[in-house]
PDB file of C-alpha atoms in Angstrom:
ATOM      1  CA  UNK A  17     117.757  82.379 103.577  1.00  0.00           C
ATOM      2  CA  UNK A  18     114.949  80.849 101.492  1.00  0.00           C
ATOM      3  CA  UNK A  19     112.383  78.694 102.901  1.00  0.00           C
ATOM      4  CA  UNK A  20     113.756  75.794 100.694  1.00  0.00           C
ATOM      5  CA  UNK A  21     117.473  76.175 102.200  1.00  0.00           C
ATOM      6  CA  UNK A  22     116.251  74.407 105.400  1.00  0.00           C
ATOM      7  CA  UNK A  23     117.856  71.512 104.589  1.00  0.00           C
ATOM      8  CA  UNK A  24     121.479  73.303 103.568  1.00  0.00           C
ATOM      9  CA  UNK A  25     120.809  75.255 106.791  1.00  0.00           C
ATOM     10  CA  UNK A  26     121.711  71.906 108.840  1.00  0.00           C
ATOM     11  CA  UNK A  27     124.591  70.408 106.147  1.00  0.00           C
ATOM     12  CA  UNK A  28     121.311  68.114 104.253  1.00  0.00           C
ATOM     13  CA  UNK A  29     122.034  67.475 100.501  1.00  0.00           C
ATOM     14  CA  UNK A  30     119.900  69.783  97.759  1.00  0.00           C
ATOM     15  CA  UNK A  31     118.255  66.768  96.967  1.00  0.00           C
ATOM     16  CA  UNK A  32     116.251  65.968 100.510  1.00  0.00           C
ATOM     17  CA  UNK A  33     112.918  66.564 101.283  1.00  0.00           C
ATOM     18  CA  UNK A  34     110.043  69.303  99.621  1.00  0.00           C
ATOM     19  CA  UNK A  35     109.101  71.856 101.800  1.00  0.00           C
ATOM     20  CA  UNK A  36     106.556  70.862 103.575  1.00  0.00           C
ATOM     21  CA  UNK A  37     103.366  72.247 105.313  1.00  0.00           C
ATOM     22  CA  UNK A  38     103.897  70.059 108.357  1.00  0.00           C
ATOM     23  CA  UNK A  39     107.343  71.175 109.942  1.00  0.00           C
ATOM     24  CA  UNK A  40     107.361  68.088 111.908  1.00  0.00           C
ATOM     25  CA  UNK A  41     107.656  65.868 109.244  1.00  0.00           C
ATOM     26  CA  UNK A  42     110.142  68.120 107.783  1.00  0.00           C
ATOM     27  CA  UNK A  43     112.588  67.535 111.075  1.00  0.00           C
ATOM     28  CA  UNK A  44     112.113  63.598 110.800  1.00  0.00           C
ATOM     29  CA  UNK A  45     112.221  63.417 107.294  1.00  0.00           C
ATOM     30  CA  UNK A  46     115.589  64.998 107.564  1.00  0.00           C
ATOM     31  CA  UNK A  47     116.489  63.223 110.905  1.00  0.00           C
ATOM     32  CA  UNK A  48     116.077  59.986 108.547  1.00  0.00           C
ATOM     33  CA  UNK A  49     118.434  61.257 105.859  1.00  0.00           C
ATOM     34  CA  UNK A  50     121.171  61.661 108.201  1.00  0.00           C
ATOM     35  CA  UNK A  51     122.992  58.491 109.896  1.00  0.00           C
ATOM     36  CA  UNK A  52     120.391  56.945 112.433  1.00  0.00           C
ATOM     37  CA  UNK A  53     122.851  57.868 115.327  1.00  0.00           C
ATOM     38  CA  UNK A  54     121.315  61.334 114.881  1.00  0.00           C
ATOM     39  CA  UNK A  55     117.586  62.478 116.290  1.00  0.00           C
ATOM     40  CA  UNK A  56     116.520  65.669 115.781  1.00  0.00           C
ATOM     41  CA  UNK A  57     113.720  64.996 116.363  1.00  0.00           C
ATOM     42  CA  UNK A  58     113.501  63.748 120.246  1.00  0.00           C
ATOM     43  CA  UNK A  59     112.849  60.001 121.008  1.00  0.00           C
ATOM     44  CA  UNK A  60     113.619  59.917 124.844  1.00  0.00           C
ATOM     45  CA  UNK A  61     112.134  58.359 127.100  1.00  0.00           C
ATOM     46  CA  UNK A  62     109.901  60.897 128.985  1.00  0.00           C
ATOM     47  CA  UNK A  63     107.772  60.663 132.150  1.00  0.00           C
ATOM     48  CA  UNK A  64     103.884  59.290 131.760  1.00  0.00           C
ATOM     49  CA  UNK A  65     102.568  62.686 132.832  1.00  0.00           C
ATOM     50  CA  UNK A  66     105.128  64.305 130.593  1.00  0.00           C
ATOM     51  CA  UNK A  67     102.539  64.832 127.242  1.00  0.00           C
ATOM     52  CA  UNK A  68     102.268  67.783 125.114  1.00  0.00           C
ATOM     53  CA  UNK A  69      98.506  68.728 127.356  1.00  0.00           C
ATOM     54  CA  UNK A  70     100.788  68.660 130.464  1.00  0.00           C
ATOM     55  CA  UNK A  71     103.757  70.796 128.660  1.00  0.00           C
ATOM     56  CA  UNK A  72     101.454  73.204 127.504  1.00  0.00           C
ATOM     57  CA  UNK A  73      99.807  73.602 131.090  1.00  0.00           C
ATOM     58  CA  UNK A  74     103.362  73.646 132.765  1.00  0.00           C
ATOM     59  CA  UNK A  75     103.991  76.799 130.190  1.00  0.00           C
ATOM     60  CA  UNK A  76     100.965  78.418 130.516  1.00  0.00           C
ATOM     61  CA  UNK A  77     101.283  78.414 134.456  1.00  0.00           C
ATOM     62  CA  UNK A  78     104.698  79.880 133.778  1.00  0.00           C
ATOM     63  CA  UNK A  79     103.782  82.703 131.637  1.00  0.00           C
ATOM     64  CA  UNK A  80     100.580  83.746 134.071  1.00  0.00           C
ATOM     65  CA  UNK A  81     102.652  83.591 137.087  1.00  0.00           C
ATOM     66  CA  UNK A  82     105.274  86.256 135.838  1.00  0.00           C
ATOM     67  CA  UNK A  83     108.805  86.890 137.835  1.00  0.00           C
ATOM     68  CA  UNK A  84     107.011  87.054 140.977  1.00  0.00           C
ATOM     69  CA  UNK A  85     105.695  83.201 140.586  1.00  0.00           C
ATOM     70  CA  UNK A  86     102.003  84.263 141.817  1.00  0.00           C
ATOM     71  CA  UNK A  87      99.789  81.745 142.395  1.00  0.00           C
ATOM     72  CA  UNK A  88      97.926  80.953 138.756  1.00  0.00           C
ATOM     73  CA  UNK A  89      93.991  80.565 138.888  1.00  0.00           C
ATOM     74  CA  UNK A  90      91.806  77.878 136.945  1.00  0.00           C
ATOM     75  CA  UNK A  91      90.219  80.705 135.055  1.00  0.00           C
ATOM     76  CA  UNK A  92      93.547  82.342 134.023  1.00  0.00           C
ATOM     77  CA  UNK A  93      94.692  79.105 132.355  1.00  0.00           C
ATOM     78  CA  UNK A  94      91.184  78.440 130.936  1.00  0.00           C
ATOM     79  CA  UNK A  95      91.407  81.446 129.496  1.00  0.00           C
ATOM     80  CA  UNK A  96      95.261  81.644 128.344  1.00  0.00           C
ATOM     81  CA  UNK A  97      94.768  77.700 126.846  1.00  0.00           C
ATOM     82  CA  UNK A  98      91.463  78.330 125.539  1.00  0.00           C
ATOM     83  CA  UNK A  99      89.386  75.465 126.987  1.00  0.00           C
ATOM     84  CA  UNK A 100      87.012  74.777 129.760  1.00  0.00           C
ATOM     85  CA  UNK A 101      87.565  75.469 133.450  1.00  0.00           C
ATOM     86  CA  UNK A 102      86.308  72.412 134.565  1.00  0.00           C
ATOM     87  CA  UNK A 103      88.462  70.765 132.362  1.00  0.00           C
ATOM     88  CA  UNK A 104      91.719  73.158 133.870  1.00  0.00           C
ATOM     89  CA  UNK A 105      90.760  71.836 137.621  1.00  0.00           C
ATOM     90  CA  UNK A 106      90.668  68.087 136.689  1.00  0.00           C
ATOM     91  CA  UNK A 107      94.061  68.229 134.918  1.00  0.00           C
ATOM     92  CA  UNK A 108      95.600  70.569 137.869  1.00  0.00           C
ATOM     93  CA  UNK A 109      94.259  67.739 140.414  1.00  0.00           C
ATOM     94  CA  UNK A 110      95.271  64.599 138.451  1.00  0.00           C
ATOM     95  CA  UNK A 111      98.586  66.758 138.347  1.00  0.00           C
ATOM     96  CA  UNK A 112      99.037  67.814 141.642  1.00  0.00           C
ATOM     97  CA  UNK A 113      98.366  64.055 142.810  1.00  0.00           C
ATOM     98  CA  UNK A 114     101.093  62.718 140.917  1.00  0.00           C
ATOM     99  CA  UNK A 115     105.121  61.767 142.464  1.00  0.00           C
ATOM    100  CA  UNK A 116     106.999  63.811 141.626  1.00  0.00           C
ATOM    101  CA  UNK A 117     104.832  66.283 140.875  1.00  0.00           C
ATOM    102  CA  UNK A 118     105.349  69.404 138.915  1.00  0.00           C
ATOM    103  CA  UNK A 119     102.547  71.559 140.285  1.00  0.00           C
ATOM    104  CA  UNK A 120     101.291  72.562 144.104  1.00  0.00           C
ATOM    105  CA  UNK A 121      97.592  73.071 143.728  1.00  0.00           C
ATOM    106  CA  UNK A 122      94.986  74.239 146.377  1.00  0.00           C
ATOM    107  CA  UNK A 123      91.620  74.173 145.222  1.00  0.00           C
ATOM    108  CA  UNK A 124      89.862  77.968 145.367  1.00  0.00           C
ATOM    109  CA  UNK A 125      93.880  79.260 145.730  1.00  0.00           C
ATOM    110  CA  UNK A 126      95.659  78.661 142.400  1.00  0.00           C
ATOM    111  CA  UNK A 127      98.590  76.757 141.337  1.00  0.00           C
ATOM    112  CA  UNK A 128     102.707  77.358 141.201  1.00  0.00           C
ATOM    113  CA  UNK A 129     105.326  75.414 139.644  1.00  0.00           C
ATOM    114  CA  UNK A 130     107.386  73.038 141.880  1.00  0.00           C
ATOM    115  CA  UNK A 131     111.145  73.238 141.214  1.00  0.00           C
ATOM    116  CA  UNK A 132     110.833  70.565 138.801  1.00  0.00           C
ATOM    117  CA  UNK A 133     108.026  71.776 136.624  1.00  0.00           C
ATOM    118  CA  UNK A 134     109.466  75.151 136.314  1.00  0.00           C
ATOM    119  CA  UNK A 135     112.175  73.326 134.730  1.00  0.00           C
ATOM    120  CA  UNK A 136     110.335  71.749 132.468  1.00  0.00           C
ATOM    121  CA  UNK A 137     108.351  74.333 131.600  1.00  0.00           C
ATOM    122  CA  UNK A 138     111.048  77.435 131.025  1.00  0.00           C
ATOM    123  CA  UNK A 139     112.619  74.038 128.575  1.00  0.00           C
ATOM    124  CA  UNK A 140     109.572  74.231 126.630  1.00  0.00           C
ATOM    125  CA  UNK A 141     109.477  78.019 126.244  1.00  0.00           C
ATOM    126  CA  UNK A 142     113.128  77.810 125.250  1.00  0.00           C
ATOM    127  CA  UNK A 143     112.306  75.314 122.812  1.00  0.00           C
ATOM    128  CA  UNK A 144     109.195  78.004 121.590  1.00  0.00           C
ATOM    129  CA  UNK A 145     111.186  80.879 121.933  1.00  0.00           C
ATOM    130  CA  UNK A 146     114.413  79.477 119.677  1.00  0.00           C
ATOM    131  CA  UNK A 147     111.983  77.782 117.568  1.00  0.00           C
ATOM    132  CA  UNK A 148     109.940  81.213 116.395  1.00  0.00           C
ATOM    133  CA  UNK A 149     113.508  83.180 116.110  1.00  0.00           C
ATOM    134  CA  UNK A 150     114.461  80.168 113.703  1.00  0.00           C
ATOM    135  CA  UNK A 151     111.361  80.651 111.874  1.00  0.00           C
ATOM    136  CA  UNK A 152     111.335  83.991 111.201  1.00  0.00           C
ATOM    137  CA  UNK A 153     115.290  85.148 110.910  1.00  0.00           C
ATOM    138  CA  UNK A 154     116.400  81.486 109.003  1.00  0.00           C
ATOM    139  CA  UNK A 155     112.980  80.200 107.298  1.00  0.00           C
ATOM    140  CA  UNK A 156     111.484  83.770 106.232  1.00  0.00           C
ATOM    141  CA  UNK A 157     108.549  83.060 108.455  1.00  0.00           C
ATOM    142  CA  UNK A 158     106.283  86.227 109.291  1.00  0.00           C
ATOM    143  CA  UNK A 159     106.243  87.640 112.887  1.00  0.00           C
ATOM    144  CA  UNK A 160     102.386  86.526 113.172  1.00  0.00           C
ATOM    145  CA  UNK A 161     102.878  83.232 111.828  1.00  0.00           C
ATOM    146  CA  UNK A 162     105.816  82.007 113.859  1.00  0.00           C
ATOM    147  CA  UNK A 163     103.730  81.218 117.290  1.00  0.00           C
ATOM    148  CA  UNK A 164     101.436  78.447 115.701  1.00  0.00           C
ATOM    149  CA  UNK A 165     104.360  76.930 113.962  1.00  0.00           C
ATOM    150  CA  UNK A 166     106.508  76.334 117.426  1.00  0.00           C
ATOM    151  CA  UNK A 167     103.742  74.950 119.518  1.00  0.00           C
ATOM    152  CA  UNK A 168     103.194  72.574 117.444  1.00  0.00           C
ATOM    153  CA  UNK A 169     107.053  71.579 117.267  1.00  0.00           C
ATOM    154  CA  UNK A 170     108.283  73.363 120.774  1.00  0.00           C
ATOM    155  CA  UNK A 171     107.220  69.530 122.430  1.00  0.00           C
ATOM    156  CA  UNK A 172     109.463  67.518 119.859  1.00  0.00           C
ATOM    157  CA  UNK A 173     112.986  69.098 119.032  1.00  0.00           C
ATOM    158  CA  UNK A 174     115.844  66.922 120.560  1.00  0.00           C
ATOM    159  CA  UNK A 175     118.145  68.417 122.977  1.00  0.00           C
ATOM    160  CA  UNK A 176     120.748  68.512 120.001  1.00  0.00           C
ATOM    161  CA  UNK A 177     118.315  70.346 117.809  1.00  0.00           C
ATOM    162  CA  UNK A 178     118.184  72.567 120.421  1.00  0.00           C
ATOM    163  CA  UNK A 179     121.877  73.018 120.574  1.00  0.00           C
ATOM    164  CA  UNK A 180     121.927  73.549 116.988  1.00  0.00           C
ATOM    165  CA  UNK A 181     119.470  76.046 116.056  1.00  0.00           C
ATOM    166  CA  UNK A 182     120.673  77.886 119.278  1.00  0.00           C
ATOM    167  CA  UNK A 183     124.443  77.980 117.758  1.00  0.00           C
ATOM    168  CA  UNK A 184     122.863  78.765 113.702  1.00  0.00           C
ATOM    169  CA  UNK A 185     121.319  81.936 115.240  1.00  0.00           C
ATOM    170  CA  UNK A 186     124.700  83.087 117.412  1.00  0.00           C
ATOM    171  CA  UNK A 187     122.307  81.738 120.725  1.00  0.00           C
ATOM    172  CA  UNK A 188     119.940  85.139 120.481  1.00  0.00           C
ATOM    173  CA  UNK A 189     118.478  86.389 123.584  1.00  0.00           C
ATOM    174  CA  UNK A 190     114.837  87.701 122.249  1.00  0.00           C
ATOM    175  CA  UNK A 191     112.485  85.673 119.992  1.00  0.00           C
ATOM    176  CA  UNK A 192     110.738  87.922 117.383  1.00  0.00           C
ATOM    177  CA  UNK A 193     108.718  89.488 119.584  1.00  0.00           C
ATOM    178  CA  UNK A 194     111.169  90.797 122.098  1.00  0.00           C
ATOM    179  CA  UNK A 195     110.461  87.965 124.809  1.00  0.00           C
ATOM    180  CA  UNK A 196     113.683  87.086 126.506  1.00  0.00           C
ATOM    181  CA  UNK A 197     114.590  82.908 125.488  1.00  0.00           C
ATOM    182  CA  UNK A 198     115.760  81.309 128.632  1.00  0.00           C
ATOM    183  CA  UNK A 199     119.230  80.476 128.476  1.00  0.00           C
ATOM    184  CA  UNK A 200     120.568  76.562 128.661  1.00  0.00           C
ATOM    185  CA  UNK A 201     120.418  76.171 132.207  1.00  0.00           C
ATOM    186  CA  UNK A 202     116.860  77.945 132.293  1.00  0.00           C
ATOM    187  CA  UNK A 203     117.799  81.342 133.736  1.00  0.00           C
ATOM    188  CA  UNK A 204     115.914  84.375 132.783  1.00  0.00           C
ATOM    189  CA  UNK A 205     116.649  88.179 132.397  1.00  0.00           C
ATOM    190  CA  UNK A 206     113.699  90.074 134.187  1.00  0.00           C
ATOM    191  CA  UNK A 207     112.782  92.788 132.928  1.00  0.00           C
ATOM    192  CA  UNK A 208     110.803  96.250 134.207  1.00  0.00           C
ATOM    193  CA  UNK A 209     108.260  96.180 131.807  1.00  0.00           C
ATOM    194  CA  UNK A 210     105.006  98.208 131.507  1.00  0.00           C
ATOM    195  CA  UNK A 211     101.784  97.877 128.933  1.00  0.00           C
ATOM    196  CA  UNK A 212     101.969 100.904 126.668  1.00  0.00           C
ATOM    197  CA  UNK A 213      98.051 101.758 127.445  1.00  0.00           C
ATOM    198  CA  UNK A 214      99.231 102.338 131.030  1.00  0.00           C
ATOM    199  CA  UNK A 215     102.995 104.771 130.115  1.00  0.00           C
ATOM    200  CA  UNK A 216     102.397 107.958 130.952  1.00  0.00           C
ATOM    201  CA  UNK A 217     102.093 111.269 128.514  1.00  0.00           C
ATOM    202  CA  UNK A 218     105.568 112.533 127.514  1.00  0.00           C
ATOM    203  CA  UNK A 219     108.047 110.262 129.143  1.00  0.00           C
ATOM    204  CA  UNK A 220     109.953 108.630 126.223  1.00  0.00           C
ATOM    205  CA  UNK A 221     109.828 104.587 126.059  1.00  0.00           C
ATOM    206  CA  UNK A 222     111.064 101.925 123.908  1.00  0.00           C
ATOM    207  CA  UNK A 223     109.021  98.599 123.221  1.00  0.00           C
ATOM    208  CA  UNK A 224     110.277  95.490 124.877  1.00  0.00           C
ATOM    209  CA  UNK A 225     108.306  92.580 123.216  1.00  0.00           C
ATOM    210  CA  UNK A 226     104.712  92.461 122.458  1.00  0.00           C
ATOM    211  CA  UNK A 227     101.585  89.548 122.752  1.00  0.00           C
ATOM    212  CA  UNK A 228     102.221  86.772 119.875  1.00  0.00           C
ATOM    213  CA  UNK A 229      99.124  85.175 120.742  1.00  0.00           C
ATOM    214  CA  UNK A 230      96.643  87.579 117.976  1.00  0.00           C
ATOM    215  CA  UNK A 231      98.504  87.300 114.345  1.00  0.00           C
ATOM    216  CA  UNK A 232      95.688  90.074 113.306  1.00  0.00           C
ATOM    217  CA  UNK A 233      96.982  92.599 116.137  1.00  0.00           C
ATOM    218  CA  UNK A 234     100.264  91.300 115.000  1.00  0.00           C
ATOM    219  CA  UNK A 235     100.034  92.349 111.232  1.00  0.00           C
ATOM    220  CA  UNK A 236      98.617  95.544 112.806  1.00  0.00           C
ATOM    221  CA  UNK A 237     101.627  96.340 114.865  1.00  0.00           C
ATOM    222  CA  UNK A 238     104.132  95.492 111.813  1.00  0.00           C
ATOM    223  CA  UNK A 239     102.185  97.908 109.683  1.00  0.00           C
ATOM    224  CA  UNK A 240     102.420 100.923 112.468  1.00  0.00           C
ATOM    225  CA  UNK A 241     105.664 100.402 113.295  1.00  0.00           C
ATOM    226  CA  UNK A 242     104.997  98.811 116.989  1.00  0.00           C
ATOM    227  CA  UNK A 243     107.903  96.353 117.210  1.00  0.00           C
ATOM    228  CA  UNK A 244     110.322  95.348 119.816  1.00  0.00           C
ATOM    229  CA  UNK A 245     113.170  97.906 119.770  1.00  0.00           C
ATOM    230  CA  UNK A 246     111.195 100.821 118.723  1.00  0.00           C
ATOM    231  CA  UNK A 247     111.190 104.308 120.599  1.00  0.00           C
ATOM    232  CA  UNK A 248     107.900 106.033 121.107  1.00  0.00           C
ATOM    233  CA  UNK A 249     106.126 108.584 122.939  1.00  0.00           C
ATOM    234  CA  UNK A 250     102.327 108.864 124.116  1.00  0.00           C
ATOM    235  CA  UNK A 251     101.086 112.434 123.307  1.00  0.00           C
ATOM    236  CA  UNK A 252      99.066 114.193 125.574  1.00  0.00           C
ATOM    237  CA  UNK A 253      95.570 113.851 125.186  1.00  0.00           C
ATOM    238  CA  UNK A 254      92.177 112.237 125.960  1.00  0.00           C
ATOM    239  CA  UNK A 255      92.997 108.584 126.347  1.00  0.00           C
ATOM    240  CA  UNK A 256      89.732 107.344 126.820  1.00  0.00           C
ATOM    241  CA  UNK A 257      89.343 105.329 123.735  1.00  0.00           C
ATOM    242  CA  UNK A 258      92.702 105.517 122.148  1.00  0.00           C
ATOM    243  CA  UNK A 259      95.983 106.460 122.700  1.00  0.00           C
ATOM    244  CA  UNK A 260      97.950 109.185 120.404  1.00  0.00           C
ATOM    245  CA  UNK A 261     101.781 107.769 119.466  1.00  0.00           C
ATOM    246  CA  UNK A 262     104.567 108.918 117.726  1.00  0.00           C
ATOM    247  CA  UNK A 263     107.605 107.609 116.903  1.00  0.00           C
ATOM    248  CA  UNK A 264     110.714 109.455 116.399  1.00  0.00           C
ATOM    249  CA  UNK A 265     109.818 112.534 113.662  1.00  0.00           C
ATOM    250  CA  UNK A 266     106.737 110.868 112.045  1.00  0.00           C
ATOM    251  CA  UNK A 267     103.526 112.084 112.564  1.00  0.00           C
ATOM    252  CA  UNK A 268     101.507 110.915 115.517  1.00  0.00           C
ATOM    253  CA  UNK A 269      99.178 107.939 114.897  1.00  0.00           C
ATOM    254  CA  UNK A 270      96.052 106.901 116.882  1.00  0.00           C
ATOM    255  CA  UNK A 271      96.628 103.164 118.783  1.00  0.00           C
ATOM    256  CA  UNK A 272      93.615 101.754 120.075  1.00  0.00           C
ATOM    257  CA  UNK A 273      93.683 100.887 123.979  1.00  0.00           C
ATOM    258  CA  UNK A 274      93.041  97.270 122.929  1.00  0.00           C
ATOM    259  CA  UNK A 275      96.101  97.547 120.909  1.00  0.00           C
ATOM    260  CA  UNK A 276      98.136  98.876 123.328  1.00  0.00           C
ATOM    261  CA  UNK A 277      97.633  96.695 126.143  1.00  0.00           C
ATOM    262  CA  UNK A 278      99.256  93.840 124.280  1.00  0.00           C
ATOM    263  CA  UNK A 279     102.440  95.987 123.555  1.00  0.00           C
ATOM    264  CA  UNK A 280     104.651  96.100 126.850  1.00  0.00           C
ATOM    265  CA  UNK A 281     107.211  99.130 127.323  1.00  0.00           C
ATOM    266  CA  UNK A 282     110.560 100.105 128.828  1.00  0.00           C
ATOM    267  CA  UNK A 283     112.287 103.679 130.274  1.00  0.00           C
ATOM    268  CA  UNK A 284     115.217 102.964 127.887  1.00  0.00           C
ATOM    269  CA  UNK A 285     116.530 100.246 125.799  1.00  0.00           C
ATOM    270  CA  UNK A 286     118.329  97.229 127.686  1.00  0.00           C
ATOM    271  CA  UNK A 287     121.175  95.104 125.958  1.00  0.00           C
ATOM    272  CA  UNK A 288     119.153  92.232 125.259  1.00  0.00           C
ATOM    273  CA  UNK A 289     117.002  93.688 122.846  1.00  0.00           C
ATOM    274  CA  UNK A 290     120.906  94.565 120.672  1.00  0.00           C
TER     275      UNK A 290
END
């Protein structure tokens, strides 16, 4: 569907809004043309400590931790947000001080979720998640542009929104990438995955999802042939610098290490990737 169907996508008349650069204003421009009983666009009331900063540490802290829910240094989320570690330990104490809180933080020992901010936070990355499969499958949206485009909207969309785009894309269980969305009631389908710079010579492996976080590496993925769903094979070799990858009968193709430590790997192809 064209970019400019957005509006038929949801039942809005020909004549709403221009696309426009700003998906946000998109949603409430076309939250307004509806009858004011509808939001898609959430208005809610939400907790004080509730803000995107805190929604996008709650994630982050999430993601880091993995299935295991390991304790989450400073310097990981510094690192995975982008900002100052100093900054990362004031937020995590302010956070941790707060009733009810949604982190347990020990200074010089990390931080984990409490129930309730693992609940927020695997909302939010169902929110991302649906939001980036929108993008691309309904919107035409690239693979490497998707990721930018749902954090800024992944804080905003209205439980019905949710619901909607959820039931417009038959409620998919992989965003672009191949990263399992969290279903309604926040469950998650773990998988056994591995980073392709660390699968071993001749033992054949299909990519589960790969790193949205570098559009370049992304673009450079697309072009190779690197994307979720894909069967491969490392060829034995010197791995030293780079790693040498076929894929079914096509020749074998160099992939840097760098490369191939954001692309994770499975033994064979689970349902969820269908």
């Amino acid at each position: 569907m064209p970019r400019s169907d957005f509006a038929a996508g949801f039942g809005f008349t020909a004549s709403g809004p221009r696309f426009c650069s700003s998906w946000l204003c998109l949603l409430r421009h076309s939250a307004r043309g509806r009858s004011a009983s509808i939001n898609l666009v959430t208005t809610k009331s939400r907790a004080p400590s509730s803000t995107e900063a805190v929604d996008d540490y709650l994630k982050a802290i999430l993601e880091l931790s993995g299935p295991a829910e390991q304790r989450v240094s400073s310097n990981a989320i510094a690192g995975h947000l982008e900002i100052r570690a100093a900054s990362v330990t004031g937020m995590l104490q302010r956070l941790a001080n707060q009733r009810p809180s949604f982190i347990k933080y020990e200074k010089h020992y990390g931080v984990r979720l409490t129930v309730r901010g693992r609940r927020r936070a695997l909302e939010i990355l169902r929110h991302h998640r649906l939001l980036e499969r929108f993008l691309h499958d309904v919107l035409d949206f690239s693979w490497d542009e998707v990721h930018d485009e749902a954090e800024r909207l992944e804080h905003y969309i209205s439980e019905r929104l949710e619901d909607r785009i959820a039931a417009k894309l038959g409620d998919p269980g992989v965003d672009p990438h191949g990263h399992v969305i969290p279903d309604k009631n926040g469950a998650v389908t773990v998988r056994e995955e591995v980073a392709l710079s660390k699968w071993p010579c001749s033992v054949p492996a299909v990519i589960g999802s790969v790193s949205d976080r570098n559009a370049t590496a992304l673009r450079e993925m697309k072009r190779l042939g690197l994307t979720p769903g894909a069967g491969l094979m490392v060829q034995p070799g010197r791995r030293n610098a780079s790693l040498l990858v076929s894929i079914g009968g096509k020749p074998p193709f160099r992939v840097s290490h760098e490369l191939a430590s954001e692309i994770l790997v499975l033994a064979e192809s689970p349902a969820v990737l269908g």
